[in-house]
Amino acid sequence: MRVVVVGAGMAGLRSAEALRRAGFEGEIVVAGGEPHMPYNRPPLSKDAIGAAFDAAQLPFRIAKSAGDVSWQLGQPAVAASLAARTVTLDDGTVLGWDGLMVATGVRSRRLNLPGPAAGVHAVRTLDDLAQLREELGHARHIVVVGGGFIGSEVAAAARTRGLGVTVIEPEPLPMRRPLGDELAAELLRRHEQRGVRFRLGTLPTAFEGDDRVRAVALSDGTTLEADLVVESVGSIPNTEWLDGNGLDLADGVACDGRLRVLAGGDARDDVMAAGDVARYPHPLLFGASRRIEHWTVATDTGKYAAAGLARSLAGDQPDGGVFAAVPTFWSDQYDLRLQSFGVTGLPDVRILEGDLEGEAAVGYHRDGLLAGVVLIGLGGRYVHYRAQIADTIAALTQADSTTL
Ligand SMILES: Cc1cc2nc3c(=O)[nH]c(=O)nc-3n(C[C@H](O)[C@H](O)[C@H](O)COP(=O)(O)OP(=O)(O)OC[C@H]3O[C@@H](n4cnc5c(N)ncnc54)[C@H](O)[C@@H]3O)c2cc1C
């Protein structure tokens, strides 16, 4: 019996390890598009921008349980047949499977604006990092396009490295969608206090320069000098290899609450998804389905989906309830750590503790329930607030099973 895990990132690695822990004794093949063994992405927008950084610390340690996994790296899957139970790799290799784990994550959305491409970067992969670091040493002024979490982290890390930094963001505030206006305004204040400049409510329209980028033209008619540009404008799920199988690939791969991939509306017991690419109805989403791009969620979904797949391949019924781990996220900007639990960015925002200019806990509510919390600082309150979100999930899951 063979399980093929497609995607050698964190979700792929954790699912391979968890398959063994769940007692699956067959062959495990992990097919990865990148030529690298699984590595840690969060430092790419943080420490890795700093002058002293050793990329050798990025690869994950492979647990003993995954010691006999066969790694097929540098050959992305280009097609799959769920009917024939095969995956085809770029070099023509066809892998048959009894169970399939979809863990192909997302890639950076790129702007492809008119003008030179040299000097314009993304931060998602080890190869992106190598290219970026080669140029960072010569740069004095960097323009970051996109003021989301990753863009804001890059801005903070580049500023800490001593570079002049300007962030272009179409919204009126950075990180506004996940945080809400008040907290986003406070983070803007902190970035500006450190000397980062913002061009809010504007869009880049072109890159200027002969051989490489020297400036960015904006939608308001102005131009910004730039030795280097980092684009951080969202992500695109890697699902093209699954085309032609009747799956809902509108935004990632649609799954049921047990992370079983839905084919023609029916859940496949032999095809699961995990990590950034999986879209599923978490209890905190009140019936909606969404992808959640958080580091801990890649681990949690990988473990959960692998356990389900191992049970199904053993002919056992699913165990326990739907996937309901607390979505947990962090972001490091300067010496500030933000931590979030649950679903944030809801319109009903209340300060639960502290004050925004210092350390605070901010709550996001829905239907009178605390659905999400963001901590700025207040690291000692991690356990308390995470438990509160776990309670909300338990209440919602309970309500759901009573309704059924
Ligand atoms: C710069 C950066 C900073 C981040 N910082 C934070 C943070 O501070 N906190 C936090 O909670 N989260 C953070 N995240 C998010 C977190 O890293 C992701 O949620 C996590 O890496 C998702 O893991 P994954 O395995 O689903 O996807 P990935 O890690 O993207 O792995 C997917 C793998 O699949 C491969 N692949 C794609 N297509 C194919 C194919 N057709 N065939 C084979 N392989 C394929 C890809 O090349 C990739 O190697 C950050 C992400 C980035 C990029």
Coordinates of N, CA and C and ligand atoms in Angstrom, one line a residue, residues 6-11 31-34 41-42 44-46 76-77 103-106 123-124 150 153 238 241 275-276 293-295 298 329-330, ligand 1:
V6 N 1.8 15.0 -1.8 CA 2.3 16.0 -2.8 C 2.5 17.3 -2.1
G7 N 3.8 17.8 -2.1 CA 4.2 19.0 -1.4 C 5.1 18.7 -0.3
A8 N 6.4 19.1 -0.4 CA 7.3 18.8 0.7 C 7.6 20.0 1.5
G9 N 6.5 20.6 2.0 CA 6.6 21.7 2.9 C 6.3 21.2 4.3
M10 N 5.8 22.1 5.2 CA 5.6 21.7 6.5 C 4.4 20.8 6.7
A11 N 3.3 21.1 6.0 CA 2.2 20.2 6.1 C 2.5 18.8 5.5
A31 N 6.4 13.9 -2.8 CA 6.8 14.5 -4.0 C 6.8 16.1 -3.8
G32 N 8.0 16.7 -4.0 CA 8.1 18.1 -3.7 C 8.6 18.9 -4.9
G33 N 8.0 20.0 -5.2 CA 8.4 20.8 -6.4 C 9.7 21.5 -6.2
E34 N 10.0 21.9 -5.0 CA 11.3 22.5 -4.8 C 12.4 21.5 -4.6
R41 N 9.5 28.5 6.8 CA 9.3 29.8 6.0 C 9.3 31.1 6.9
P42 N 8.7 31.1 8.1 CA 8.5 32.4 8.8 C 9.8 33.2 8.9
L44 N 11.9 33.8 6.8 CA 12.3 34.5 5.5 C 11.9 35.9 5.4
S45 N 10.8 36.3 6.2 CA 10.4 37.7 6.2 C 10.9 38.4 7.4
K46 N 11.7 37.7 8.3 CA 12.1 38.3 9.6 C 13.6 38.3 9.7
P76 N 7.9 18.7 -9.6 CA 6.5 19.0 -9.2 C 5.5 18.1 -9.8
A77 N 4.4 17.8 -9.1 CA 3.3 17.0 -9.7 C 2.7 17.9 -10.8
A103 N -0.8 18.7 -0.3 CA -0.1 19.6 0.6 C 0.8 20.5 -0.2
T104 N 0.2 21.1 -1.2 CA 1.1 21.9 -2.2 C 1.1 23.4 -1.8
G105 N 0.5 23.8 -0.7 CA 0.6 25.2 -0.3 C 0.2 26.2 -1.3
V106 N 0.8 27.3 -1.2 CA 0.5 28.5 -2.1 C 1.8 29.0 -2.7
V123 N 9.1 37.0 -1.3 CA 9.7 36.2 -0.2 C 8.8 35.0 0.1
R124 N 9.1 33.9 -0.4 CA 8.3 32.7 -0.1 C 9.2 31.4 0.0
I150 N 3.3 39.8 6.0 CA 4.7 39.5 5.5 C 5.3 40.8 5.0
E153 N 6.5 42.7 8.0 CA 7.7 42.1 8.7 C 8.9 42.4 7.9
N238 N -1.6 26.3 -5.0 CA -1.0 25.5 -6.0 C -1.9 24.2 -6.3
W241 N -2.3 21.1 -10.7 CA -2.0 19.7 -11.0 C -3.3 18.8 -10.7
G275 N -2.7 22.0 5.3 CA -1.8 23.3 5.1 C -2.6 24.4 4.4
D276 N -1.8 25.3 3.8 CA -2.3 26.5 3.2 C -3.2 26.2 2.0
E293 N -3.8 30.4 6.3 CA -2.3 30.3 6.1 C -1.6 30.6 7.4
H294 N -1.6 29.7 8.3 CA -0.8 29.8 9.6 C 0.1 28.6 9.7
W295 N 1.2 28.9 10.3 CA 2.3 27.9 10.5 C 1.7 26.7 11.3
A298 N -0.7 24.4 9.5 CA -0.1 23.5 8.6 C 0.3 22.2 9.4
F329 N -1.5 32.1 15.2 CA -0.6 32.8 14.3 C 0.3 33.8 15.1
W330 N 1.5 34.0 14.6 CA 2.3 35.1 15.2 C 2.9 35.9 14.2
Ligands
LIG1 C1 7.7 34.7 4.3 C2 6.7 33.9 5.2 C3 6.6 34.2 6.5 C4 5.6 33.6 7.3 N1 5.5 33.9 8.6 C5 4.6 33.3 9.4 C6 4.5 33.7 10.8 O1 5.2 34.5 11.3 N2 3.5 33.0 11.5 C7 2.7 32.1 11.0 O2 1.9 31.5 11.7 N3 2.8 31.7 9.7 C8 3.7 32.3 8.9 N4 3.8 32.0 7.5 C9 2.9 31.0 7.0 C10 3.5 29.5 7.1 O3 4.8 29.5 6.8 C11 2.7 28.7 6.2 O4 1.3 28.6 6.7 C12 3.2 27.2 6.1 O5 4.5 27.3 5.6 C13 2.3 26.4 5.2 O6 2.8 25.2 5.0 P1 2.4 24.3 3.8 O7 3.1 23.0 3.9 O8 0.9 24.2 3.7 O9 2.9 25.1 2.5 P2 4.3 25.4 2.0 O10 5.2 25.6 3.2 O11 4.2 26.5 1.0 O12 4.8 24.0 1.3 C14 4.2 23.6 0.1 C15 5.2 22.9 -0.8 O13 4.6 22.3 -1.9 C16 5.4 22.5 -3.0 N5 4.6 22.4 -4.3 C17 3.8 23.3 -4.8 N6 3.2 22.8 -6.0 C18 3.7 21.6 -6.1 C19 3.4 20.5 -7.0 N7 2.6 20.7 -8.1 N8 4.1 19.4 -6.8 C20 4.9 19.2 -5.8 N9 5.1 20.1 -4.8 C21 4.5 21.3 -5.0 C22 5.9 23.9 -2.8 O14 7.0 24.2 -3.6 C23 6.2 23.9 -1.3 O15 7.5 23.5 -1.1 C24 4.8 32.6 6.7 C25 4.9 32.3 5.4 C26 5.9 33.0 4.6 C27 6.0 32.6 3.1

